[in-house]
PDB file of C-alpha atoms in Angstrom:
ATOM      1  CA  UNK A   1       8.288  64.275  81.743  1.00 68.00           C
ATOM      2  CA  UNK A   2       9.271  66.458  84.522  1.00 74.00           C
ATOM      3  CA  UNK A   3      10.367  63.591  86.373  1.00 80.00           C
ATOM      4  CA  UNK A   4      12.994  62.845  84.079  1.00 84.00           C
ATOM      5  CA  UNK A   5      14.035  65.353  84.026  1.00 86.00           C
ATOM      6  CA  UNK A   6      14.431  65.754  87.651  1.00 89.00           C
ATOM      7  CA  UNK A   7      16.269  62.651  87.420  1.00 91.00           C
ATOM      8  CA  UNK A   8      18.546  63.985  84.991  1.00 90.00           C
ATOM      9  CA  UNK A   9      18.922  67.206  87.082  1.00 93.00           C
ATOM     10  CA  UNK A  10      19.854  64.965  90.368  1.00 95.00           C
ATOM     11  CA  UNK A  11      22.402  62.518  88.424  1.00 94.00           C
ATOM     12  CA  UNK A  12      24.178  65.430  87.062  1.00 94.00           C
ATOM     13  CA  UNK A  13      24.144  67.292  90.542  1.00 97.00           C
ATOM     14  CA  UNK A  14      25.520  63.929  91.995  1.00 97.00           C
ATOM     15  CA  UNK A  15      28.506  63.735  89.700  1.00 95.00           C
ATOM     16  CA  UNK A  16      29.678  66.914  90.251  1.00 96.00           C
ATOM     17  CA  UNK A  17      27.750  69.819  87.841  1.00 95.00           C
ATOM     18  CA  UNK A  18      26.499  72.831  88.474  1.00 95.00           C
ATOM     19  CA  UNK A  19      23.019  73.598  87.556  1.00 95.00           C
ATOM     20  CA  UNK A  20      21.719  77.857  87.102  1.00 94.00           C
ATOM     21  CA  UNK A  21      18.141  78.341  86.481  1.00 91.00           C
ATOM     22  CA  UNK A  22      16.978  82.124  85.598  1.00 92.00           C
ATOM     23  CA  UNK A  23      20.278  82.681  83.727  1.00 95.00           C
ATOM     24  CA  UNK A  24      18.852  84.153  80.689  1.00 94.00           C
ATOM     25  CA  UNK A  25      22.088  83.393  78.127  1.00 96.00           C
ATOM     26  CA  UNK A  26      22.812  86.881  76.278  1.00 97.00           C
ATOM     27  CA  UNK A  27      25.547  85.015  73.635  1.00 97.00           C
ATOM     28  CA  UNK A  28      28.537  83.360  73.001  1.00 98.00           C
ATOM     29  CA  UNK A  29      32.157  84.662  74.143  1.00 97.00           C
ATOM     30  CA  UNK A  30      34.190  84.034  70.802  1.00 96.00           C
ATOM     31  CA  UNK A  31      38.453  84.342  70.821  1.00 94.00           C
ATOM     32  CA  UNK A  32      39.919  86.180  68.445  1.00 90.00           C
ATOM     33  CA  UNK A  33      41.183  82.669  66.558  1.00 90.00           C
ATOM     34  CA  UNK A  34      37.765  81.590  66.057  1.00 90.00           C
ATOM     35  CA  UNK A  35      37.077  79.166  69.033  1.00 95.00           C
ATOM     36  CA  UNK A  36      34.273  79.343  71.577  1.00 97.00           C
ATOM     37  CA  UNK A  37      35.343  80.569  74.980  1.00 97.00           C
ATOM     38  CA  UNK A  38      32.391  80.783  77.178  1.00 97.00           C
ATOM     39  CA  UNK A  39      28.702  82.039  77.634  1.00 98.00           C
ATOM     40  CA  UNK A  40      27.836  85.805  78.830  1.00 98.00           C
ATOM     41  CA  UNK A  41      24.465  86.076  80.774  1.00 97.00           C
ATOM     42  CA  UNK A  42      22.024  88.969  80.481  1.00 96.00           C
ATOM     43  CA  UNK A  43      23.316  89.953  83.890  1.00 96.00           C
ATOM     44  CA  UNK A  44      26.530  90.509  82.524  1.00 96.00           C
ATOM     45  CA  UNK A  45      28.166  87.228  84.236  1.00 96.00           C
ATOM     46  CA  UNK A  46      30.943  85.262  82.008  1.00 97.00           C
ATOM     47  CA  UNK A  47      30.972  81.775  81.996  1.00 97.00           C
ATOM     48  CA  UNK A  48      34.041  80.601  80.866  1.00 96.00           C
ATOM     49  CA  UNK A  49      34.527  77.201  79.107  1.00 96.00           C
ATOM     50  CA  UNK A  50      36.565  76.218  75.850  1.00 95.00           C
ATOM     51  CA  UNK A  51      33.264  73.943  74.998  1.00 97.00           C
ATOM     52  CA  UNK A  52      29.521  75.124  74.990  1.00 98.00           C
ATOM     53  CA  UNK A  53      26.715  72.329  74.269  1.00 98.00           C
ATOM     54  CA  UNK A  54      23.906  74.123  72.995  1.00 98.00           C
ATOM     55  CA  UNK A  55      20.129  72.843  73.969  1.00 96.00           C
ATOM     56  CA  UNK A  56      18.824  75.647  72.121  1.00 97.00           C
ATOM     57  CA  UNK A  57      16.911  75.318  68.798  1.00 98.00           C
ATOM     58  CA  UNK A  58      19.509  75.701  65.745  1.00 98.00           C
ATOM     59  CA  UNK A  59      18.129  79.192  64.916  1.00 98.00           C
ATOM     60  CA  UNK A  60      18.093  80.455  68.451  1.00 97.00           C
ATOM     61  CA  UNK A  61      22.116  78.991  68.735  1.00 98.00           C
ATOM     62  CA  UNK A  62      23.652  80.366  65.644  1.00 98.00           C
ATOM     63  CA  UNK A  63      21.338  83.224  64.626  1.00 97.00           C
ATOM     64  CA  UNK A  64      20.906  84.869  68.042  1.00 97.00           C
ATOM     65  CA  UNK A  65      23.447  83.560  70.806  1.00 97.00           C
ATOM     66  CA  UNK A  66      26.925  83.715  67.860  1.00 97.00           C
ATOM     67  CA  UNK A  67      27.745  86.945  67.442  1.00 94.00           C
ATOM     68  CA  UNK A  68      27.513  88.134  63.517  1.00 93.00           C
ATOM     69  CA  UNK A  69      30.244  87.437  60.960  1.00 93.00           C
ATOM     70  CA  UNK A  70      31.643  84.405  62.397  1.00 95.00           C
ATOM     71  CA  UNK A  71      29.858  81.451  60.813  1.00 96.00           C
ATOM     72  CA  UNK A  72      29.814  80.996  57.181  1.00 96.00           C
ATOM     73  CA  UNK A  73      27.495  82.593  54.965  1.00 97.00           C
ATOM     74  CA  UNK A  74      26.171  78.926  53.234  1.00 97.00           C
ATOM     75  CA  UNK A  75      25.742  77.235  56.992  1.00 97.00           C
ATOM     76  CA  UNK A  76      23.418  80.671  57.890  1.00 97.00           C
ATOM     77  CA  UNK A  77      21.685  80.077  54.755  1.00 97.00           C
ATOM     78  CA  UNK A  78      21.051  76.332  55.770  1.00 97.00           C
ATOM     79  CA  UNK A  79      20.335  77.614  59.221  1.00 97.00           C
ATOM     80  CA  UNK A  80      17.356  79.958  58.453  1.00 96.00           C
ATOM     81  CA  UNK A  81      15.608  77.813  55.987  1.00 96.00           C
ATOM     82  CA  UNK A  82      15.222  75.177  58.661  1.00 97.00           C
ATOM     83  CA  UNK A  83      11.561  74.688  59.108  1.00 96.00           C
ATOM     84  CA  UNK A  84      10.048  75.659  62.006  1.00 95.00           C
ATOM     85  CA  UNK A  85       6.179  75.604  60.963  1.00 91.00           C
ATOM     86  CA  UNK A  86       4.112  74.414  64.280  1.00 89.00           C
ATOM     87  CA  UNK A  87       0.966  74.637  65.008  1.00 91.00           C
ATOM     88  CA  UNK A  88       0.372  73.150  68.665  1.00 96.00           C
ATOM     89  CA  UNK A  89      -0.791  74.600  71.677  1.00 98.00           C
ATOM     90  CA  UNK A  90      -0.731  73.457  75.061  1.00 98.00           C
ATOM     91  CA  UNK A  91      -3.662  74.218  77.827  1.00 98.00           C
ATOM     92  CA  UNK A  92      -2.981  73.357  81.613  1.00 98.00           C
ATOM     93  CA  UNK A  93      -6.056  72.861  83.443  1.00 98.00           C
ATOM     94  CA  UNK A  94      -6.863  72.899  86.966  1.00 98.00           C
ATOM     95  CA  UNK A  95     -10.530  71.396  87.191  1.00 98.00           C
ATOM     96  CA  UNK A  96     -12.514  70.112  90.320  1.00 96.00           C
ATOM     97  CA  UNK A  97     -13.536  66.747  89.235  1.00 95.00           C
ATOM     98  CA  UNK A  98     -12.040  63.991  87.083  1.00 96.00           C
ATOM     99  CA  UNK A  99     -13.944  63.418  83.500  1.00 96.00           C
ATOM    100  CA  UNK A 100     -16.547  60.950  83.090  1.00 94.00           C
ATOM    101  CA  UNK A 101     -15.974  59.719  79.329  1.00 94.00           C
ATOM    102  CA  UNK A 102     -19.655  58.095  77.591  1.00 92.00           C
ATOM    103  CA  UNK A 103     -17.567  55.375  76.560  1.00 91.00           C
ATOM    104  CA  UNK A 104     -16.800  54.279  80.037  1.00 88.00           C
ATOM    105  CA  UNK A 105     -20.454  54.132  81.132  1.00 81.00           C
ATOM    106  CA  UNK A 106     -19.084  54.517  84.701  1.00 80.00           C
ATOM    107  CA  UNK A 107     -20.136  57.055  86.663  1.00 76.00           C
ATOM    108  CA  UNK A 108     -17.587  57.263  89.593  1.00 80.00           C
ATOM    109  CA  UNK A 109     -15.593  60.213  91.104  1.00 82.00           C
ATOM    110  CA  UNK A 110     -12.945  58.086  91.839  1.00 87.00           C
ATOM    111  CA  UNK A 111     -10.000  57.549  89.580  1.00 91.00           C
ATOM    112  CA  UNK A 112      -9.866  54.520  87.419  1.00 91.00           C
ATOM    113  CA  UNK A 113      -7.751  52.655  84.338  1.00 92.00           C
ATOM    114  CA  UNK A 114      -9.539  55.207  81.568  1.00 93.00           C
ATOM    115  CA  UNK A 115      -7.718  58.230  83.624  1.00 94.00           C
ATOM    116  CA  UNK A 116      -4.149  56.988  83.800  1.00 93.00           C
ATOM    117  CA  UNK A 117      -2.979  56.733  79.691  1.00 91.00           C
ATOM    118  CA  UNK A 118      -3.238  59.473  76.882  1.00 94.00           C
ATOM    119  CA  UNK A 119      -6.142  60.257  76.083  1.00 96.00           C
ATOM    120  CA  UNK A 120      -6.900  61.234  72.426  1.00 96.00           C
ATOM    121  CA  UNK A 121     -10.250  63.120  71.460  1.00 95.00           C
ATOM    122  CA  UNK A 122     -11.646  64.527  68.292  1.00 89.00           C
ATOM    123  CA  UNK A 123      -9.191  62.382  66.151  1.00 86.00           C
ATOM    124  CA  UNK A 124     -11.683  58.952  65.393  1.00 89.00           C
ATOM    125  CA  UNK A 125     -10.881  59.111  61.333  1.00 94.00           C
ATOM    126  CA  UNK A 126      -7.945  60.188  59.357  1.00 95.00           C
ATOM    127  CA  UNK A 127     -10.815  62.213  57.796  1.00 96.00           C
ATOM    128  CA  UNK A 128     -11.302  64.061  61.008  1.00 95.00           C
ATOM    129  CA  UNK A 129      -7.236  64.785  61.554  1.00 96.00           C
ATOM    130  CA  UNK A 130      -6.903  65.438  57.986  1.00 97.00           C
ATOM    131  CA  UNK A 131      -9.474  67.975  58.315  1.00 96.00           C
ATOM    132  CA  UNK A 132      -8.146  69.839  61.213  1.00 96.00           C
ATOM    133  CA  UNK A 133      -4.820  70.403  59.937  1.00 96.00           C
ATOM    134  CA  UNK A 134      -6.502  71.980  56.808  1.00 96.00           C
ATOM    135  CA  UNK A 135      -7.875  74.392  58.689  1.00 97.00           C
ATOM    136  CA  UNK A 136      -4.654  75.204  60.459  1.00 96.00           C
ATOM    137  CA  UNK A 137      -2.929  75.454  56.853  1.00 95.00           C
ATOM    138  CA  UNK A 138      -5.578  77.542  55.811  1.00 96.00           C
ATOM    139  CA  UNK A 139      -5.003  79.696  59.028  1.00 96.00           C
ATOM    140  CA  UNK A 140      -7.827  78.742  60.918  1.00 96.00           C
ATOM    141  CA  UNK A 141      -7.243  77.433  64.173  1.00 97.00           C
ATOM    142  CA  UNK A 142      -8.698  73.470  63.885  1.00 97.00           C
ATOM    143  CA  UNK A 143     -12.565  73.810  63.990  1.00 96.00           C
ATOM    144  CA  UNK A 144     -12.873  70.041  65.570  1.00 97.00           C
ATOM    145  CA  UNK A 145      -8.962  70.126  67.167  1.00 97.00           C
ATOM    146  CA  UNK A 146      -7.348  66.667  68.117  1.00 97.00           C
ATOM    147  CA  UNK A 147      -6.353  66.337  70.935  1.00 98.00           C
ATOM    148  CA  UNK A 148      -4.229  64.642  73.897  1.00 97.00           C
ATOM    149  CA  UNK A 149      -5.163  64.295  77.265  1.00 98.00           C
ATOM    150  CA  UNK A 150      -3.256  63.498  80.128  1.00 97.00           C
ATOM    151  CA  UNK A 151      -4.279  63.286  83.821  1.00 97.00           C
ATOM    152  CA  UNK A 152      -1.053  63.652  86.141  1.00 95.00           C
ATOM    153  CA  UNK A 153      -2.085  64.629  89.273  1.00 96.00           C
ATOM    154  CA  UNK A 154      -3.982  60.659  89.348  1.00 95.00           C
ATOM    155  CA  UNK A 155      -0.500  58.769  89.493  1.00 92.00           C
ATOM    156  CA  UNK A 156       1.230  62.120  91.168  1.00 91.00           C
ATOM    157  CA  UNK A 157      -1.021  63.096  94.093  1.00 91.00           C
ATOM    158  CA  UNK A 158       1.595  65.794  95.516  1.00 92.00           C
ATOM    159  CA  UNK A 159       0.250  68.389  92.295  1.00 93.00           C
ATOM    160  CA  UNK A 160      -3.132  68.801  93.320  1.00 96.00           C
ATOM    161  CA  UNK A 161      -5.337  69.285  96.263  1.00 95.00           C
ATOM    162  CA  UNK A 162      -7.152  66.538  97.802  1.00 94.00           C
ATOM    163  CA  UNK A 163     -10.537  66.070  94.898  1.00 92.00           C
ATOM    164  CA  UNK A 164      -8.631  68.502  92.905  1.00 97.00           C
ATOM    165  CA  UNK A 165      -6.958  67.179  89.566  1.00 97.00           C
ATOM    166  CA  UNK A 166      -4.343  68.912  86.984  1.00 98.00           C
ATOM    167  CA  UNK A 167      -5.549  68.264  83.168  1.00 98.00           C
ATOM    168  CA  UNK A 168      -2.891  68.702  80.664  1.00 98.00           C
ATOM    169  CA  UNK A 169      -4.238  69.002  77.024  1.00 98.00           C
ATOM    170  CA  UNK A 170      -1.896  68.774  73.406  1.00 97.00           C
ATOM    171  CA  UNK A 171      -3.675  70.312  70.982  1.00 98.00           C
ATOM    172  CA  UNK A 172      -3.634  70.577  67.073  1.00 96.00           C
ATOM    173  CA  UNK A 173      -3.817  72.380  65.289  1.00 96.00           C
ATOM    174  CA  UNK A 174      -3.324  75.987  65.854  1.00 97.00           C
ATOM    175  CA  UNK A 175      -1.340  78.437  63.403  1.00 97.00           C
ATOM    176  CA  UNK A 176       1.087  80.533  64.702  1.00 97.00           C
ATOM    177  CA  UNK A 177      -0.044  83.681  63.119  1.00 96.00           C
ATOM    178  CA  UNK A 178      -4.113  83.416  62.029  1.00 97.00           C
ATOM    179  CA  UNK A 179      -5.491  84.488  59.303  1.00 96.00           C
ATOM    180  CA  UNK A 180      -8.166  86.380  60.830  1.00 93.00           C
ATOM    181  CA  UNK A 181      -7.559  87.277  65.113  1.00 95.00           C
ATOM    182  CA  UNK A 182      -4.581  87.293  66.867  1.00 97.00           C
ATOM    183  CA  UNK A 183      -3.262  85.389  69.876  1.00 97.00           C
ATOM    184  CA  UNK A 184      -2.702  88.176  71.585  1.00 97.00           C
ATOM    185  CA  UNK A 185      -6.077  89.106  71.703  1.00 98.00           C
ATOM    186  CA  UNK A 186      -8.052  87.847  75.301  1.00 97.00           C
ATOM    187  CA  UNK A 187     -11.011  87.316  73.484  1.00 97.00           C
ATOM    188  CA  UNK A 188      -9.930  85.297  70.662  1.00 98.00           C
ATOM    189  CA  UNK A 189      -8.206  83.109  73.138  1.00 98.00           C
ATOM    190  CA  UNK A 190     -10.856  82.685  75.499  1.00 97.00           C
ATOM    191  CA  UNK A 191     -12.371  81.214  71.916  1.00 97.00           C
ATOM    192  CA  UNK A 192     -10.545  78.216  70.813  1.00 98.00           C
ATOM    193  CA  UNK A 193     -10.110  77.302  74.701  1.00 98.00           C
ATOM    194  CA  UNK A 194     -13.244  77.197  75.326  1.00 97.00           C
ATOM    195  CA  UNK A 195     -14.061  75.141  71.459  1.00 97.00           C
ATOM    196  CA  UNK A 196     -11.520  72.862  73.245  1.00 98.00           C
ATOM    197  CA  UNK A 197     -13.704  72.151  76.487  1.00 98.00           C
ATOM    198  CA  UNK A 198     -16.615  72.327  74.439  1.00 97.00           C
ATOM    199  CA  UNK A 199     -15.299  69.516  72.280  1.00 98.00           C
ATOM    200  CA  UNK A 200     -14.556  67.562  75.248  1.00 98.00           C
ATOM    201  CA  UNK A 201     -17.679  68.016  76.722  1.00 98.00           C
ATOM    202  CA  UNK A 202     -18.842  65.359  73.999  1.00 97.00           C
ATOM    203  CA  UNK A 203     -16.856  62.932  75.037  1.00 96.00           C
ATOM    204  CA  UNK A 204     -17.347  63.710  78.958  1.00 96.00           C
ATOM    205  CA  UNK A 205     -20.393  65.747  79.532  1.00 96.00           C
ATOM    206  CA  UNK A 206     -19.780  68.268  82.208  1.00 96.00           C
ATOM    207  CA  UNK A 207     -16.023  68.713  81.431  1.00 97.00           C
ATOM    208  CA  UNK A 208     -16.322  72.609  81.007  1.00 97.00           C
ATOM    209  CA  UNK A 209     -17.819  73.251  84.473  1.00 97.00           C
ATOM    210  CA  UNK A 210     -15.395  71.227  86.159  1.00 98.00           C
ATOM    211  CA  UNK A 211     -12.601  73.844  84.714  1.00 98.00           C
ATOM    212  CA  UNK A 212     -11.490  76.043  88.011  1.00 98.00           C
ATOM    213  CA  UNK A 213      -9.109  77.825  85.691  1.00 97.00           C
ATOM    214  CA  UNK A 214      -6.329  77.091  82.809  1.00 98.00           C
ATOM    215  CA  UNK A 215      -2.699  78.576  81.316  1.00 97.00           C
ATOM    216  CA  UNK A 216      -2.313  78.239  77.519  1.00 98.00           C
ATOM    217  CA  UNK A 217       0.340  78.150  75.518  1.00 98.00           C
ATOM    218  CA  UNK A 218      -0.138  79.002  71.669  1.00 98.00           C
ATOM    219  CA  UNK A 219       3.055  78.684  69.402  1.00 97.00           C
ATOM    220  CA  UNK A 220       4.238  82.305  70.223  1.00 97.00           C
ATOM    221  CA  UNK A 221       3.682  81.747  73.830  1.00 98.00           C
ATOM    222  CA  UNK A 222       6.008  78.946  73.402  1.00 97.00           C
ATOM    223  CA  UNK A 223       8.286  80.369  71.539  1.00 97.00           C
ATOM    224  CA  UNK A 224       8.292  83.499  74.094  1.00 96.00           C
ATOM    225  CA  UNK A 225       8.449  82.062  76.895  1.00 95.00           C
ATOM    226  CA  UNK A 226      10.240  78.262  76.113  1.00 93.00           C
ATOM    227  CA  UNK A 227      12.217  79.769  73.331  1.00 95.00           C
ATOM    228  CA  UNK A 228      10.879  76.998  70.990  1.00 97.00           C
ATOM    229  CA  UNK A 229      11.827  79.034  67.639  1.00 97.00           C
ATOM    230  CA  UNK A 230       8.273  79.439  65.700  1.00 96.00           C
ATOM    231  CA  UNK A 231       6.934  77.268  69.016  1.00 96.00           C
ATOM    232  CA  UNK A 232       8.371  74.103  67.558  1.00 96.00           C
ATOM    233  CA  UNK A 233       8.504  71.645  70.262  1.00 95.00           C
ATOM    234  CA  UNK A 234      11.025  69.408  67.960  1.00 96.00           C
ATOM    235  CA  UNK A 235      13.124  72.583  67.706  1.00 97.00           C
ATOM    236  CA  UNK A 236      12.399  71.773  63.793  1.00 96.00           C
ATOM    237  CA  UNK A 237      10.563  70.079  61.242  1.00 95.00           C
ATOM    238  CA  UNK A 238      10.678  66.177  61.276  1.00 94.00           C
ATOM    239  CA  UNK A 239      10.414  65.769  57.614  1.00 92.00           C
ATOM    240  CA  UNK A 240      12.532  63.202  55.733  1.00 91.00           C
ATOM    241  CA  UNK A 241      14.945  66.411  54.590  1.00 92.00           C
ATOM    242  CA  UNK A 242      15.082  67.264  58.067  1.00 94.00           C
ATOM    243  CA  UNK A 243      15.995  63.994  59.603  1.00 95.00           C
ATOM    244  CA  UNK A 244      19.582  61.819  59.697  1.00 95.00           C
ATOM    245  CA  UNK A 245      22.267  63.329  57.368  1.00 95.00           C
ATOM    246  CA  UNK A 246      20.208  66.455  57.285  1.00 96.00           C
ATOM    247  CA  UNK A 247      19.530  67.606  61.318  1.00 97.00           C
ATOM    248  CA  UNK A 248      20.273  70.359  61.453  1.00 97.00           C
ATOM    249  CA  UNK A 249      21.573  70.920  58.010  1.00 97.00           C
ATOM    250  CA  UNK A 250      23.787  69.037  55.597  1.00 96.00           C
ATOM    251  CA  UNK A 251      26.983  68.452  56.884  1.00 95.00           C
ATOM    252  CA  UNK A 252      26.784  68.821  60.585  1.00 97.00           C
ATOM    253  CA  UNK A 253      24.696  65.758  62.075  1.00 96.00           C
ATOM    254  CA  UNK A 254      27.412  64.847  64.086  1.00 97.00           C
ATOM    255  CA  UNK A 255      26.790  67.567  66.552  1.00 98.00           C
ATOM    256  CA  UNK A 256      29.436  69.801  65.981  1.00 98.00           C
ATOM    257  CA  UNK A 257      29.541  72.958  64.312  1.00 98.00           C
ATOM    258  CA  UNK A 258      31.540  75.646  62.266  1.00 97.00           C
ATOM    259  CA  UNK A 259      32.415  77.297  65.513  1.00 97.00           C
ATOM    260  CA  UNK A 260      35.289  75.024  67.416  1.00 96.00           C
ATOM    261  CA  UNK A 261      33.868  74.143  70.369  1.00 97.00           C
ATOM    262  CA  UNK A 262      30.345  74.474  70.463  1.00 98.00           C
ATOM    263  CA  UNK A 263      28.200  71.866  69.660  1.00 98.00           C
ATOM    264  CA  UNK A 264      24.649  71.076  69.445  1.00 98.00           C
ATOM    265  CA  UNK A 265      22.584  68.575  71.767  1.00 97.00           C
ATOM    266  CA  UNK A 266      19.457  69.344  71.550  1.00 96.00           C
ATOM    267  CA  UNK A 267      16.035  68.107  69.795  1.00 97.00           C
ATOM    268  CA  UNK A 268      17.764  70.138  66.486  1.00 97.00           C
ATOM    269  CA  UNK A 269      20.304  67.746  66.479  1.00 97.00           C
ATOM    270  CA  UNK A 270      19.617  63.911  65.122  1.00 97.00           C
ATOM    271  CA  UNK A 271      17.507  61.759  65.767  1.00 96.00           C
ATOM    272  CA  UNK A 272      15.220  64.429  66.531  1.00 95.00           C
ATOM    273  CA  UNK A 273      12.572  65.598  69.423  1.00 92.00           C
ATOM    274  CA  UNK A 274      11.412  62.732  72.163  1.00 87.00           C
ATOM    275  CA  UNK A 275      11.641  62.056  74.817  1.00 84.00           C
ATOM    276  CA  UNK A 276      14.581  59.853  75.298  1.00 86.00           C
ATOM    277  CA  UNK A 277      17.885  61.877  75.679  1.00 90.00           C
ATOM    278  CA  UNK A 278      19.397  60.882  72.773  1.00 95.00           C
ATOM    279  CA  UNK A 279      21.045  64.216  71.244  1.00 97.00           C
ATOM    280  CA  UNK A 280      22.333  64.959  74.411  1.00 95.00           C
ATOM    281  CA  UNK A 281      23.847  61.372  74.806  1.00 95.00           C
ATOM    282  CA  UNK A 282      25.218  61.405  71.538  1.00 97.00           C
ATOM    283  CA  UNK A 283      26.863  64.550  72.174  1.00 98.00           C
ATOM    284  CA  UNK A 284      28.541  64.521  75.288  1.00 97.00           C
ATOM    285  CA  UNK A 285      30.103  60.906  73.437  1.00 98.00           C
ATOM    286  CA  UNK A 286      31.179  63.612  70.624  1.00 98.00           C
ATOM    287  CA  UNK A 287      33.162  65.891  73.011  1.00 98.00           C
ATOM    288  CA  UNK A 288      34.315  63.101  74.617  1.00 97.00           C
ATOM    289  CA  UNK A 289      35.899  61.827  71.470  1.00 97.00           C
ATOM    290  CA  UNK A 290      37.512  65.500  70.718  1.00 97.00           C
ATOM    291  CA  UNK A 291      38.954  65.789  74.060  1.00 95.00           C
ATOM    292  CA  UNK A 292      40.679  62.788  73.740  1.00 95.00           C
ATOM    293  CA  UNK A 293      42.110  63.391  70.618  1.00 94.00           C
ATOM    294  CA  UNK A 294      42.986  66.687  71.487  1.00 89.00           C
ATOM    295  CA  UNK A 295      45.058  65.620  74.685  1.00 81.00           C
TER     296      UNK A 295
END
């Protein structure tokens, strides 16, 4: 996924753009008739543009980056009811050997076809998924968590030492405020990572000594540090009233919004989170169309 976006990154270099990381957006620059006019960093810098496409989750764009008393009361309303219920984590391992899964029966150090796809653990029944995400409803993080695997550093060799690999694990499901613990606590942490491994370990015996060490990212980690609203990685619910007509609310699907000039391309937008590009696409055709009709 990084690649792609890399390749994004370079195309839009190419053509002409400018691209500023660590430029922490504080909010919008409004004009007195109503019309976006710009972007003001945290540092105080103004970007000045009469159109703004918003990546940001719906909430974070109209709740936190528009200043108050300029959108209309119903399309706030719409706005904060938006569902942003998530209960995934993300652990990045670092880990010393590759796993050796019991289904493989082959005991080799060297990479091989089982290493290269997603790898899915812990979800063998409906029964199995179903009960995980009770617990997570219930406030629990998942007793028996599904989860994906992925391998990178075996088709990327440049992201790991030589006999070193990178282990990148999705994992459901995992409430963003428990019931009982916190995430903020080491301890409980430590907890479900290491349920996780230990989980793992019964697929691939050994997994949890091969760990050198790990970064994890529960949904207010993501939402902290990502600024994934609730740690939604869809920026939003992907329910059939959250979908088509409806993303991000009734009445503005087509990627604009209230506020001339800004418009939303990101996973809040339809058809959704994935990775394919297809907010954005859609639009950059959208301010396209009102530049040409404005000329």
């Amino acid at each position: 996924m990084g690649s792609v976006s890399l390749a994004i990154s370079k195309a839009a270099i190419e053509a002409g753009a400018t691209i500023a990381t660590e430029a922490q957006v504080s909010n919008l620059m409004i004009e007195d008739s109503g019309r976006v006019s710009g972007v003001l960093l945290a540092d105080g810098t103004q970007v000045r543009s009469s159109v703004v496409l918003s990546n940001a989750t719906p909430y974070k764009t109209f709740m936190e980056f528009v200043p108050p008393n300029i959108l209309p009361d119903d399309f706030l309303c719409a706005v904060k009811n938006i569902d942003y219920t998530s209960a995934t984590t993300k652990i990045n391992l670092a880990v010393d050997k590759l796993p050796q899964f019991n289904c493989c029966k082959i005991n080799s150090p060297d990479a091989g076809p089982q290493h290269t796809g997603t790898i899915h653990i812990g979800s063998e029944s409906m029964e199995e998924i179903d009960s995980a995400w009770r617990d997570s409803v219930n406030g629990i993080p998942s007793r028996r968590p599904v989860i994906e695997m992925t391998i990178p550093s075996v088709l990327d060799k440049t992201i790991s030492p030589p006999g070193k690999h990178v282990v990148n694990l999705f994992i459901q499901y995992t409430p963003y405020k428990p019931s009982e613990g916190s995430w903020e606590d080491p301890e409980y942490r430590e907890s479900f990572a290491r349920r996780c491994f230990n989980l793992i370990d019964e697929y691939a015996p050994g997994f949890s000594s091969s760990v050198i060490g790990y970064d994890m990212l529960t949904p207010p980690d993501l939402e902290r540090v990502i600024g994934l609203t609730g740690g939604h990685i869809l920026h939003g619910s992907m329910g059939l009233d959250s979908l088509f007509l409806m993303r991000p609310v009734k009445g503005w699907s087509n990627y604009r919004t209230p506020l001339q000039g800004l418009y939303l391309c990101g996973s809040g937008a339809h058809p959704g989170g994935g990775v394919m590009g297809a907010p954005g696409r859609n639009a950059a055709h959208a301010v396209i169309q009102d530049i040409k009709e404005q000329s």
